[in-house]
Each structure stands twice: as C-alpha cells, then as structure tokens.
Coordinates of C-alpha atoms in Angstrom, one line a residue:
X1 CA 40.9 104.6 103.4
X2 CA 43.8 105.3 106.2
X3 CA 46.1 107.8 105.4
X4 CA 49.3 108.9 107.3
X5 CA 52.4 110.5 106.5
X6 CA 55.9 110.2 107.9
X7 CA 59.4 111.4 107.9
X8 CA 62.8 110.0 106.4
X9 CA 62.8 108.4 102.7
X10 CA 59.7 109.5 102.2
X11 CA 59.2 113.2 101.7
X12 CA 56.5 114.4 103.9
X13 CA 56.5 116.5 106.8
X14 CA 54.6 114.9 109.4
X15 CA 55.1 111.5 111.5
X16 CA 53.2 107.9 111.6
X17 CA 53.5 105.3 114.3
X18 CA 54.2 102.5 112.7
X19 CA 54.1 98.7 114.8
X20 CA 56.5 96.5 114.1
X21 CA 54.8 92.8 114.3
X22 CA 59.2 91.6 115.1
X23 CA 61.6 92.3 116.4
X24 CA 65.1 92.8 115.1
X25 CA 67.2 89.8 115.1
X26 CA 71.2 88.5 114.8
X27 CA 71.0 89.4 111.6
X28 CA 70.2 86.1 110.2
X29 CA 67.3 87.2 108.5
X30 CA 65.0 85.5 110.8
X31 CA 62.7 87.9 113.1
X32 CA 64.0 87.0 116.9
X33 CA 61.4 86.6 120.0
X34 CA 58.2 85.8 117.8
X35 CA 57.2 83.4 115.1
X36 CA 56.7 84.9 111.5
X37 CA 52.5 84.8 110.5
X38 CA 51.4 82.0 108.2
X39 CA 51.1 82.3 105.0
X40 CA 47.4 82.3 104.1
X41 CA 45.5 82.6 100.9
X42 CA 47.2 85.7 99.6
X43 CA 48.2 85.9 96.1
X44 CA 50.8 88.1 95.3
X45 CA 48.6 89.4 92.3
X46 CA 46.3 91.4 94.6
X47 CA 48.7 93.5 95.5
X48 CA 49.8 94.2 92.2
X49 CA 46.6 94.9 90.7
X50 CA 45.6 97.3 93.8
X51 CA 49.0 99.1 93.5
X52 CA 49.3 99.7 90.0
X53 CA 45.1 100.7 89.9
X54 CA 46.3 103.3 93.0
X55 CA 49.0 104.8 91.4
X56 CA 47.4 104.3 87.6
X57 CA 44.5 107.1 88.2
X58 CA 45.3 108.1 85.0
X59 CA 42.8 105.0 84.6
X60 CA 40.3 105.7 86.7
X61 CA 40.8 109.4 86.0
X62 CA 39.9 108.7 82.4
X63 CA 37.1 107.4 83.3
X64 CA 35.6 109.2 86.2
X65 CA 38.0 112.3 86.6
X66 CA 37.1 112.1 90.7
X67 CA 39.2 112.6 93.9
X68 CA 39.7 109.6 96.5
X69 CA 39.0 109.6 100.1
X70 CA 40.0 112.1 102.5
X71 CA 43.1 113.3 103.2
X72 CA 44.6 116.0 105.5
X73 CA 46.9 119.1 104.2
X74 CA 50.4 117.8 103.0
X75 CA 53.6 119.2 102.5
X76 CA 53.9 122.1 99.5
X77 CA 56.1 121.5 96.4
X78 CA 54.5 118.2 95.0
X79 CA 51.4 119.9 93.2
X80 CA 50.7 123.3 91.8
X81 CA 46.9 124.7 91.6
X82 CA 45.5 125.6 88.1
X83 CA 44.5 128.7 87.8
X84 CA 41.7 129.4 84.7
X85 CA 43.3 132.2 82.1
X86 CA 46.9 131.7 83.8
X87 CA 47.7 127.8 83.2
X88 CA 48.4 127.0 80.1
X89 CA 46.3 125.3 77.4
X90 CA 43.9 125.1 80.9
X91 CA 40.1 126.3 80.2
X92 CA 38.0 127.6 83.0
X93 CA 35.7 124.9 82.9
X94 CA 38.5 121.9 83.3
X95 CA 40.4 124.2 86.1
X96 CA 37.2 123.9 88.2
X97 CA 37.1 120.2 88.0
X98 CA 40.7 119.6 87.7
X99 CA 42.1 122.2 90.1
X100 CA 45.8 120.9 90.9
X101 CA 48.6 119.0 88.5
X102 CA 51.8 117.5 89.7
X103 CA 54.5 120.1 89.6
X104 CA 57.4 117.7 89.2
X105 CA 58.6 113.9 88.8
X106 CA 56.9 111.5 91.7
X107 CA 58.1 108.7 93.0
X108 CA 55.2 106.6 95.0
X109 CA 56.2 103.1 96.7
X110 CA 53.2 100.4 96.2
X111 CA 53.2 97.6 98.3
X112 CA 50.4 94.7 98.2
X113 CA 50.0 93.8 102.1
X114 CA 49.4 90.4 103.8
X115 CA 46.6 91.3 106.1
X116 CA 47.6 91.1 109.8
X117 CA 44.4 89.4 111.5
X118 CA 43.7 90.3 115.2
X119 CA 44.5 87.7 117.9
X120 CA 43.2 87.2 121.6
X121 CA 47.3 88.4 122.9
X122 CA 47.1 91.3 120.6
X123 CA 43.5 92.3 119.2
X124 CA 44.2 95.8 118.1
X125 CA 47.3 94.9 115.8
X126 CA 47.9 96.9 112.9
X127 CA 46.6 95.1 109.9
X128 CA 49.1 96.8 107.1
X129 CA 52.0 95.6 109.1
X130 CA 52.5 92.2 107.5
X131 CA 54.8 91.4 105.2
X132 CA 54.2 92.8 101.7
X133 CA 53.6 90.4 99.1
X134 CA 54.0 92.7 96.3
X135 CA 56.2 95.8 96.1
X136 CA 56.1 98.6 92.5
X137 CA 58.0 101.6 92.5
X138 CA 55.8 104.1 90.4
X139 CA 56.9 107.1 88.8
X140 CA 54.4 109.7 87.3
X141 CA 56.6 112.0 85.4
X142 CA 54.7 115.2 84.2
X143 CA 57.5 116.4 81.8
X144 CA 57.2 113.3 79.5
X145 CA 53.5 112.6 79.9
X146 CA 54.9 109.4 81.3
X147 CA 54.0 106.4 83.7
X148 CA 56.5 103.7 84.7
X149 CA 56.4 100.9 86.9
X150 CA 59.2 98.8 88.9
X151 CA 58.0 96.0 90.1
X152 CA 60.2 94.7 92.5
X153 CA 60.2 90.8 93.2
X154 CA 59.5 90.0 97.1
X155 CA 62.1 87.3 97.4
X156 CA 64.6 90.0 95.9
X157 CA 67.6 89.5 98.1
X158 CA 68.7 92.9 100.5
X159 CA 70.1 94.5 103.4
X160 CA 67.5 95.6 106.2
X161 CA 69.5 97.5 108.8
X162 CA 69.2 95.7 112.3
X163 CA 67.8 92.6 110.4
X164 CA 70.4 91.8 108.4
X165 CA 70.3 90.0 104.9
X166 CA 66.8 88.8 104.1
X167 CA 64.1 88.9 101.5
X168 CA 63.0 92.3 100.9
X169 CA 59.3 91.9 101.4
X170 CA 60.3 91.7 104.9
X171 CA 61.1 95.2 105.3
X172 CA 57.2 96.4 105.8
X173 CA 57.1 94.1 108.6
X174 CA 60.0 95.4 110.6
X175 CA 59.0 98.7 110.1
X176 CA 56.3 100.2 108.1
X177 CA 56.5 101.9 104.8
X178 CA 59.7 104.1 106.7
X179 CA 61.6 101.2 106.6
X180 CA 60.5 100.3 103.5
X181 CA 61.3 103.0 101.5
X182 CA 65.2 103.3 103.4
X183 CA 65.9 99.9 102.3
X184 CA 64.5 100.8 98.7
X185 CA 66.3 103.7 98.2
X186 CA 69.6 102.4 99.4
X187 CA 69.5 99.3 97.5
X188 CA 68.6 101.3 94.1
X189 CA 70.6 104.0 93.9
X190 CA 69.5 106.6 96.0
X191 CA 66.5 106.9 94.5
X192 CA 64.2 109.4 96.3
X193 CA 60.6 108.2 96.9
X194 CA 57.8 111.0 97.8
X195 CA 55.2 108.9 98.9
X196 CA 53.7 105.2 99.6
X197 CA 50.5 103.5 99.2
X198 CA 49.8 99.8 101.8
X199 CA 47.0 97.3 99.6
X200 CA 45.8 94.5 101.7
X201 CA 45.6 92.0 99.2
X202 CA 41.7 90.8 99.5
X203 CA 40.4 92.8 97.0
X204 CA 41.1 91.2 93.5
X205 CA 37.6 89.4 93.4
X206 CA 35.9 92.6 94.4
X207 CA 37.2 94.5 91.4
X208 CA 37.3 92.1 88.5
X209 CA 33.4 91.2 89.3
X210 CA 32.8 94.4 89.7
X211 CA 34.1 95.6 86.4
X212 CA 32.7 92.7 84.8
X213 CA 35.8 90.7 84.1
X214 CA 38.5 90.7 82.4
X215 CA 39.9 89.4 78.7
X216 CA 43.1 87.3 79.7
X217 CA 45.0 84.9 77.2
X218 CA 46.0 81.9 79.2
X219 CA 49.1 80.5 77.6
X220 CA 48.7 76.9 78.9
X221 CA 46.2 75.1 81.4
X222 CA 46.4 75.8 85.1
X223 CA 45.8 72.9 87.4
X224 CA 46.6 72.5 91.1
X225 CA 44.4 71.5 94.3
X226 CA 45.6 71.5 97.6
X227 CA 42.5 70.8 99.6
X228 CA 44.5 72.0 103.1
X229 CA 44.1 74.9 101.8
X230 CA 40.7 74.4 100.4
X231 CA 42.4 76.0 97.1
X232 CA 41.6 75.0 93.3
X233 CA 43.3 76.4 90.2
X234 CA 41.6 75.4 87.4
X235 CA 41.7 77.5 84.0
X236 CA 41.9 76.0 80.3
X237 CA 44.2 77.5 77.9
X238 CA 43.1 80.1 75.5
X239 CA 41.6 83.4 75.3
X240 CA 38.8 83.9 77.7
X241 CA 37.3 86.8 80.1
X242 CA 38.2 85.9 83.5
X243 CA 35.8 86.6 87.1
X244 CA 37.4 87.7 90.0
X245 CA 37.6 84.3 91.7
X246 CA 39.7 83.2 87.7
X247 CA 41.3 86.5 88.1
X248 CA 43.1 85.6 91.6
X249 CA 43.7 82.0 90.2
X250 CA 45.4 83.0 87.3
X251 CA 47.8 85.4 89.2
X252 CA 48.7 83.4 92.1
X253 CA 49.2 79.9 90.1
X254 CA 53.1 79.6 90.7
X255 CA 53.6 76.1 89.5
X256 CA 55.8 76.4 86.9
X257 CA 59.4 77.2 86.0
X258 CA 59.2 80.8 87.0
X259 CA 58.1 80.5 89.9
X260 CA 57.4 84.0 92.0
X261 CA 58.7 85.7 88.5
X262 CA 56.5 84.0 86.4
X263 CA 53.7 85.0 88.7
X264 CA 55.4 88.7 88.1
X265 CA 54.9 88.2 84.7
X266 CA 51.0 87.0 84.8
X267 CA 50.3 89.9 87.3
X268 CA 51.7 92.8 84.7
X269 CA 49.3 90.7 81.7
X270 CA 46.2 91.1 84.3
X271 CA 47.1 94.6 85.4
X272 CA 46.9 96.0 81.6
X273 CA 43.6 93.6 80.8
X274 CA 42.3 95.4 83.6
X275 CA 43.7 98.8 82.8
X276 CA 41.6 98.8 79.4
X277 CA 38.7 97.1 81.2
X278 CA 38.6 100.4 83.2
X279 CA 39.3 102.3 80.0
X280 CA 35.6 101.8 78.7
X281 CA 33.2 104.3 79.1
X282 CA 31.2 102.1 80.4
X283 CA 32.7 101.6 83.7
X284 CA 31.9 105.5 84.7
X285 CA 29.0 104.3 86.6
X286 CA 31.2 101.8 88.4
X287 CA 34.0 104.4 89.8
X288 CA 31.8 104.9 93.1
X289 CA 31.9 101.5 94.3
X290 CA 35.3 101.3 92.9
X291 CA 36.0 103.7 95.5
X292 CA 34.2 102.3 98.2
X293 CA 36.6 99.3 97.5
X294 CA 40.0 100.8 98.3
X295 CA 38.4 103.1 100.4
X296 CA 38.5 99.8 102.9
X297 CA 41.9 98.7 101.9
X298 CA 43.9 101.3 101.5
X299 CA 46.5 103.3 103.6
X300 CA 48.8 106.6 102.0
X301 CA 50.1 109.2 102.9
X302 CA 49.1 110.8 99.5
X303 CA 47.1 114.0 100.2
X304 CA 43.6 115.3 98.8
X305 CA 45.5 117.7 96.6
X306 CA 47.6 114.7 95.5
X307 CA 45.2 112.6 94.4
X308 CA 43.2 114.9 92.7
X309 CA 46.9 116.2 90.5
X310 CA 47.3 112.6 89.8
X311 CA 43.7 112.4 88.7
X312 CA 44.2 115.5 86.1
X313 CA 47.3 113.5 85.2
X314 CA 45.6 110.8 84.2
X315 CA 43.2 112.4 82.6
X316 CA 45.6 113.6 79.9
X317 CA 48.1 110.3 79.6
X318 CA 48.0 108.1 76.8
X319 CA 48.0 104.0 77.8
X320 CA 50.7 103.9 75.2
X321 CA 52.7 105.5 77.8
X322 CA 52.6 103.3 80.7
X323 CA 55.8 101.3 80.6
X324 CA 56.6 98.3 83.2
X325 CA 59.5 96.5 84.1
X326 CA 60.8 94.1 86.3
X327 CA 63.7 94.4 88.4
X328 CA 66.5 92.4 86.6
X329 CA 68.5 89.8 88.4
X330 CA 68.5 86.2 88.6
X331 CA 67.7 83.1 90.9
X332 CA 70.1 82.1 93.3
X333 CA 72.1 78.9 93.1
X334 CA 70.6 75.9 96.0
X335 CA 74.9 76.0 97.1
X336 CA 74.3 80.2 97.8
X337 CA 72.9 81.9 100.7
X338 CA 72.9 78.4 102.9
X339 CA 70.2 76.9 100.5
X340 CA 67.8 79.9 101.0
X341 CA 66.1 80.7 97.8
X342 CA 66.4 84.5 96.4
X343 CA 66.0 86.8 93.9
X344 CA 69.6 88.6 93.3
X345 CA 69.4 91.7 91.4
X346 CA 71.6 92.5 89.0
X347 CA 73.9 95.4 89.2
X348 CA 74.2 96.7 86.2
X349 CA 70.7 95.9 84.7
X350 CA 69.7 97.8 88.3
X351 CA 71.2 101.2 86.9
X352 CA 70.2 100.8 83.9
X353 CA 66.6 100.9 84.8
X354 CA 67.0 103.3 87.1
X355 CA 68.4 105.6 84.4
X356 CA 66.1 104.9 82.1
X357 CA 62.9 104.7 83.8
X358 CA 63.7 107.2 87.4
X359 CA 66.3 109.5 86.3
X360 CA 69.2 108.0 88.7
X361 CA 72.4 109.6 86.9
X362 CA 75.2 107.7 87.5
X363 CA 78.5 107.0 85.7
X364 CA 76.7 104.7 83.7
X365 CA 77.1 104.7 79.7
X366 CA 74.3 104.4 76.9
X367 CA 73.6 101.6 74.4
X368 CA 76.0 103.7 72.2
X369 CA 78.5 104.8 74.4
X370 CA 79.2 101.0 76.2
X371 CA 82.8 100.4 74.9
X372 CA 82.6 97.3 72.7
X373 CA 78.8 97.5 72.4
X374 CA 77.6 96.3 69.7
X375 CA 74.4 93.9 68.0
X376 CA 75.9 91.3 68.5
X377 CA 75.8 91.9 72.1
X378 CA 72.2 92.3 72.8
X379 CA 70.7 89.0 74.1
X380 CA 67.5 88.4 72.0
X381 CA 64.9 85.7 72.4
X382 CA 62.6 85.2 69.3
X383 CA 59.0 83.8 69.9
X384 CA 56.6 83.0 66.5
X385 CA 53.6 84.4 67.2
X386 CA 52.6 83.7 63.2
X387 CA 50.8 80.9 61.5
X388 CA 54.5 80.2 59.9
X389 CA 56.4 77.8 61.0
X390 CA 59.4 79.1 58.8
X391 CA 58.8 82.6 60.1
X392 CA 62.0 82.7 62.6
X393 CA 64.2 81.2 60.0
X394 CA 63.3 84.1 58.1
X395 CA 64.3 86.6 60.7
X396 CA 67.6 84.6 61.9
X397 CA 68.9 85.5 58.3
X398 CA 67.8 89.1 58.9
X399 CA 69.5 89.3 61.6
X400 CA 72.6 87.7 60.7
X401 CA 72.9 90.1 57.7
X402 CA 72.8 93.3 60.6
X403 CA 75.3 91.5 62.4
X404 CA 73.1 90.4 65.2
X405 CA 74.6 87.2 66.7
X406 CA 73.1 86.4 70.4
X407 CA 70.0 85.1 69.6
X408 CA 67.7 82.2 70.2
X409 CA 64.0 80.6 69.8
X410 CA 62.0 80.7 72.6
X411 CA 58.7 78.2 72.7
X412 CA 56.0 79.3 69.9
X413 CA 53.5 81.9 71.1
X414 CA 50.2 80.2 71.6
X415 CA 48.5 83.7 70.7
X416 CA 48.8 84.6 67.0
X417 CA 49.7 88.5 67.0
X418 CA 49.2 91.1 64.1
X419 CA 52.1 93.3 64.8
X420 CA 55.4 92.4 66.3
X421 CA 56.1 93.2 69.5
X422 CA 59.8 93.5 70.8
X423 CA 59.2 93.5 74.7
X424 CA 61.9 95.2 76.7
X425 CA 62.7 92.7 79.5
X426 CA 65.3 94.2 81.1
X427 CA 64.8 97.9 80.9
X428 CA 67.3 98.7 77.7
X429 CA 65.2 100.9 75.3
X430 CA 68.3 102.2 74.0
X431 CA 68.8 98.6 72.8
X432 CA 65.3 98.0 72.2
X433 CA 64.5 101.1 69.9
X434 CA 68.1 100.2 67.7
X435 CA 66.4 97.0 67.1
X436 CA 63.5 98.4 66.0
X437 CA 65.1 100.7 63.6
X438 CA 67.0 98.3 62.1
X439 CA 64.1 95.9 61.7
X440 CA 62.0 98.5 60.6
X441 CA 58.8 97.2 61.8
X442 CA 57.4 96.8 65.2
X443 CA 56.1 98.1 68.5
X444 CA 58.5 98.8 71.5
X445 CA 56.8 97.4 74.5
X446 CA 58.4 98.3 77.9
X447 CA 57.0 95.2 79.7
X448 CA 58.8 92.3 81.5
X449 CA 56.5 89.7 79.9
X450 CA 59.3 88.2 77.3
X451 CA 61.9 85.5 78.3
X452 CA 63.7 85.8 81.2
X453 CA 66.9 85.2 80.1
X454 CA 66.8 88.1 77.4
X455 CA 67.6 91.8 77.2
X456 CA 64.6 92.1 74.2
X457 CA 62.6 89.6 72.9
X458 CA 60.9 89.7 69.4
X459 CA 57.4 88.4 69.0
X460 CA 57.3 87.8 65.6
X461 CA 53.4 89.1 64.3
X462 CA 51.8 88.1 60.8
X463 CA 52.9 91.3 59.8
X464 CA 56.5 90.0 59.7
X465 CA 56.7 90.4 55.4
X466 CA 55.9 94.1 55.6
X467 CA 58.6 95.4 57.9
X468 CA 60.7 93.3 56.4
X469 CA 60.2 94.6 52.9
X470 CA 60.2 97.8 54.4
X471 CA 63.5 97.9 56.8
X472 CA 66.3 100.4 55.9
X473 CA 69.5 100.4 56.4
X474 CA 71.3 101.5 59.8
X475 CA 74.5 103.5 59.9
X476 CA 76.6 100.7 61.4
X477 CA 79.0 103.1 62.6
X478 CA 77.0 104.7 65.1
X479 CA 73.4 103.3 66.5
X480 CA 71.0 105.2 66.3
X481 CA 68.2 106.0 68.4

C-alpha cells in the first residue's frame, strides 16, 4: 500500500510529488500538448466498492478489528490514544487492541483510479495519476456514531483552476489528490477534507471471489457484447449471488436511461451486499488476504494511528448508520456546454447535503423553516413493492387527505419488500423523517437508489395495512421532526 501526505485542502503536514500525466490547457477542458489515455476496461464500480470498503473499516473492523499497512507518523489532532482506567466506558483489555479513536469529524476523499500503465517514452509513470473514475466524500463522525457517504458523479460539471470548465474526474489527472481535493472543496462549500485514499480500479473480482460473492437483486436482464473490447454482460433478472467477474458486470452495465447515474445507483446496491457479506463472522479468516489486496492498490495519506482509530470506530458503528447519497443535479441539455454531456449539480440540493450529511452551515433554512414549505412541496415518487396491484391507490388517498400533492408512480418494484422503505434521494431527511411521521410506518433509508427525479421515494412493502392503521395525526401547523 503507498502512502503519502501533502499540504493544501488536505490537512497534513508533510508534502507529496504528485505527476501530472497533462498539462494545463486554454481552458477548454481539453488537456493541451498530449493525448488523453484510452479508456480501457475500467468500471466505475471498482472504485466505488474499494473506496467505500477503505473508508467503511467499520466493516472490516467488525470483523477482524486489525490495522492496515504501514504508515509513517502523521500530524496530531485527528486521533486521541485510549488510555485503560482513563477513557471512558474503555476496558483494559479493548484499550490494548484498540489503542486510538478519532478525536473529531473526518472528512476522507475516495477516488477509484484508472490505472496509468507504463509506456516505452515514459516507463516509470505514476500509476494513480489517471483520471478517477469514481470519486466519495466520506465522513466518519464520532459524535453521532455516524458514517456518510457523497458520491460524487465523475461527469459532474466544475471549475479546475488552469484547466478551465471540465468534468470533475479530471482533476486527479492534472494534479493528484491536491488538486483534487481544491476543486472539491471549492465547488461544495468549503468543505474541509483531512485526508484522501487513490483505488486503482482492478480489484473488484479479487474481492467478491474472495468473500465468496455477493447476494444482488437484478431488477431487469443485462445484455451487451462488444467483442472490440472482448467484453460480455450477461446477467438474468432476479435475486442471485453474484462472482466477482458478475460483480464487475453488474456495476459497469451503463446501457440504460441513467446512464453513469444509474451505474451510481447499482454501485451503492453492490457496496451494501458487500458490506453485509463482510459482516459475517465468517469472513474473519478472510481479512488477511483482504489486506494483501489493497495492500497492492492502494495509496493514502492516512497514518497507522489513523487506521487503527477508524478501525475502533468501526468496531462500535451500527450498519443502520451508514447513510449514502448522491450528489443532486441533473443532466445537461445536448443545446448546453457545446453538445458536451455533464452532470450539473444542483445548488440548492448541494447545500442541503452538505448541511445535512458534513456540517457546512450556511444561510440555508430547514424543511420547517423554508418560507412556503409545505407537503405539498416535497416531490415523491411511489414504487409497489407489494403483491397488490391497488396498493398505490390506497396510498394516493392517504396522501391526499395529509395534503401531499407532488406525487407520482414510478415502475413496480420487481422485488417484493416486507417493510416500506422511503429512500432519501436527494439528501432531505428533514423531509424524509416528516413523511415518515405522518405515514406512520416505515424505514428512513439515506440512499440514492429511488427515482431520480424525486426528493423521497416510497417503496410501498406488504406491510402497507399496518402503518396505515396505525398512522397518527401530524400537527399541520408546524412539521415535526
């Protein structure tokens, strides 16, 4: 595992060369004096799935409760030692094996690399400096137990200073994880980010075989061959356990509506199959070659001590508390940006993460506090995931009578659910947990993985007659949360 540290967005004290594979251009967006690399057989999933197993050692941690790699002395501030008799609900025996905890909020940036391959004009290249084809802003958060992950869209449109306006997953190749990280925080409020973590994305197979598989619900059959490319996709619908070679299909098949996003989507479904893969005692004995895995395909500038405070972090978080989201925005329009497509965030559902999910106070109001906020202005996409077809009628009229207006049916869920699920797709769980209450039934689930045009959206579950025998009345004065 490489690990380095540098100065500038990222808080750390020391400095890393980083080679830039272009060089700044007109700012056109296209890298001057030298050709971009070709795109090879890179899914976009990889990264994902390396990133968020990286940054979720609360995981692996639950599992295995081991450090990873080695690391030199970082900066002071990020981690505090535990000290037996002196630390809080800390006994001796868990202080030795868990020395260090995180002393505050981090912020880690996780990006999924295109590996850059030697060539004969330049054979000692550095092989995390391609472009990233996957970028999560992670926050561990030790005051609310918490995990939460941003993940970014790589078409999503931005300013790189020198470049000009260009797709952010170029940033990395310009300039390393520095550059990175500067055109993160200034494109998302100021957000301060404490560390990064580089994937090259050739793992996936590795891991999934290695754990066994992993139990995936394909919505609808995946076909496409391009024999260029020497690349099959090939699953049937349906709930099945998928091997590493599946796994990588079923992440990087793009050939849909969505698009990149839907891809987005698929990656966050495979990330938590594999997150309660890992969650089985069983996989203990599988944490050393884990290891040996990223050991070989991962560069941080995370420290020892680090690791092993995220480790004791893990140890004690509850998967309920892992909460993803994807950066809200929308596709550009064929007549914008001279034809170029991109992903263009949106402002306001950008802050609104951001205060949510990293803290980022702005001037930005609550649910409640929104002047002219009201039910009817939450945008909510219902999906039947019940063996009745008269299910969403049922809960149109519910709504209705709480004076929710702005809603619409969504294709049926080909996955019957037990409990509804209302899926926070744009990062309002102000707006989410309201719902909720006023249903009265239901599980909040911060995860990009409803319909993209919605700020919730209900999966109606068999268990659709209880909460709604069961739902109380909400003060319609005030929302309550």
């Amino acid at each position: 595992m490489a690990n380095s540290t540098e100065s500038g967005s990222l808080q750390s004290s020391s400095t890393v060369k980083v080679r830039s594979h272009y060089r700044p251009n007109n700012g056109t967006g296209s890298p001057g004096g030298r050709p971009r690399p070709k795109r090879g057989f890179l899914p976009l999933g990889k990264g994902l799935v390396w990133g968020g197993l990286v940054t979720l050692t609360a995981t692996v941690a639950a599992i295995a409760g081991v450090g990873i790699g080695f690391f030199t002395p970082g900066p002071k501030g990020l981690v505090q030692q535990v000290i037996p008799g002196q630390s809080a609900g800390v006994e001796a025996g868990q202080a030795d094996l868990f020395p260090y905890h995180i002393s505050r909020p981090v912020n880690i940036l996780v990006m999924g690399i295109d590996r850059v391959e030697p060539t004969e004009e330049e054979p000692n290249v550095d092989e995390f400096g391609g472009r990233s084809d996957t970028m999560l802003l992670v926050r561990f958060d030790p005051r609310e137990n918490g995990l939460k992950l941003l993940s970014i869209p790589r078409d999503t449109r931005v300013f790189i200073p020198d470049v000009g306006y260009t797709k952010i997953n170029d940033a990395n190749a310009y300039g390393g994880p520095q550059l990175a990280a500067r055109v993160i925080n200034r494109n998302l409020g100021e957000v301060p980010i404490d560390r990064y973590v580089r994937v090259t994305t050739d793992a996936l197979q590795e891991l999934v075989d290695l754990v066994g598989g992993v139990e995936v619900f394909v919505p609808r059959p995946m076909f496409y061959e391009d024999k260029t490319q020497q690349l099959l996709i090939d699953l049937p619908a349906g709930l099945q356990t998928l091997n590493g070679q599946q796994a990588e299909q079923f992440v990087r098949f793009r050939y849909d509506a969505n698009g990149d996003i839907g891809r987005v989507q698929r990656q966050e479904t495979l990330l938590k199959a594999l997150q309660n893969r890992l969650s089985h005692p069983s996989m203990i004995t599988r944490i050393p070659k884990a290891i040996g895995i990223m050991q070989k395909t991962v560069d941080t500038n995370l420290t020892m001590e680090e690791i092993l405070a995220l480790v004791n972090f893990g140890r004690q978080l509850d998967r309920q508390e892992v909460q993803m989201v994807m950066l809200p925005g929308r596709f550009s329009q064929p007549a914008e940006f001279d034809g170029r497509s991109y992903w263009v965030m949106s402002d306001v559902g950008k802050r609104q993460v951001l205060r949510n999910y990293f803290d980022v106070i702005e001037e930005v109001p609550t649910w409640a506090e929104t002047p002219g906020r009201s039910p009817e202005s939450l945008r909510i996409a219902l999906q039947n995931a019940t063996d009745d077809p008269q299910a969403l009628e049922r809960v149109k009229e519910y709504l209705q009578s709480k004076d929710f207006r702005n809603f619409y049916e969504t294709s049926e869920s080909p996955q019957l659910l037990a409990e509804t699920k209302i899926l926070v797709q744009r990062g309002d769980l102000d707006g989410a947990h309201y719902l909720r209450q006023t249903l009265g039934g239901g599980v909040v689930e911060a995860s990009s993985v409803g319909d993209l045009g919605s700020d919730l959206t209900i999966q109606v579950g068999m268990d659709l007659d209880q909460w709604l025998k069961e739902s109380t009345p909400v003060d319609d004065s005030t929302p309550q949360f």
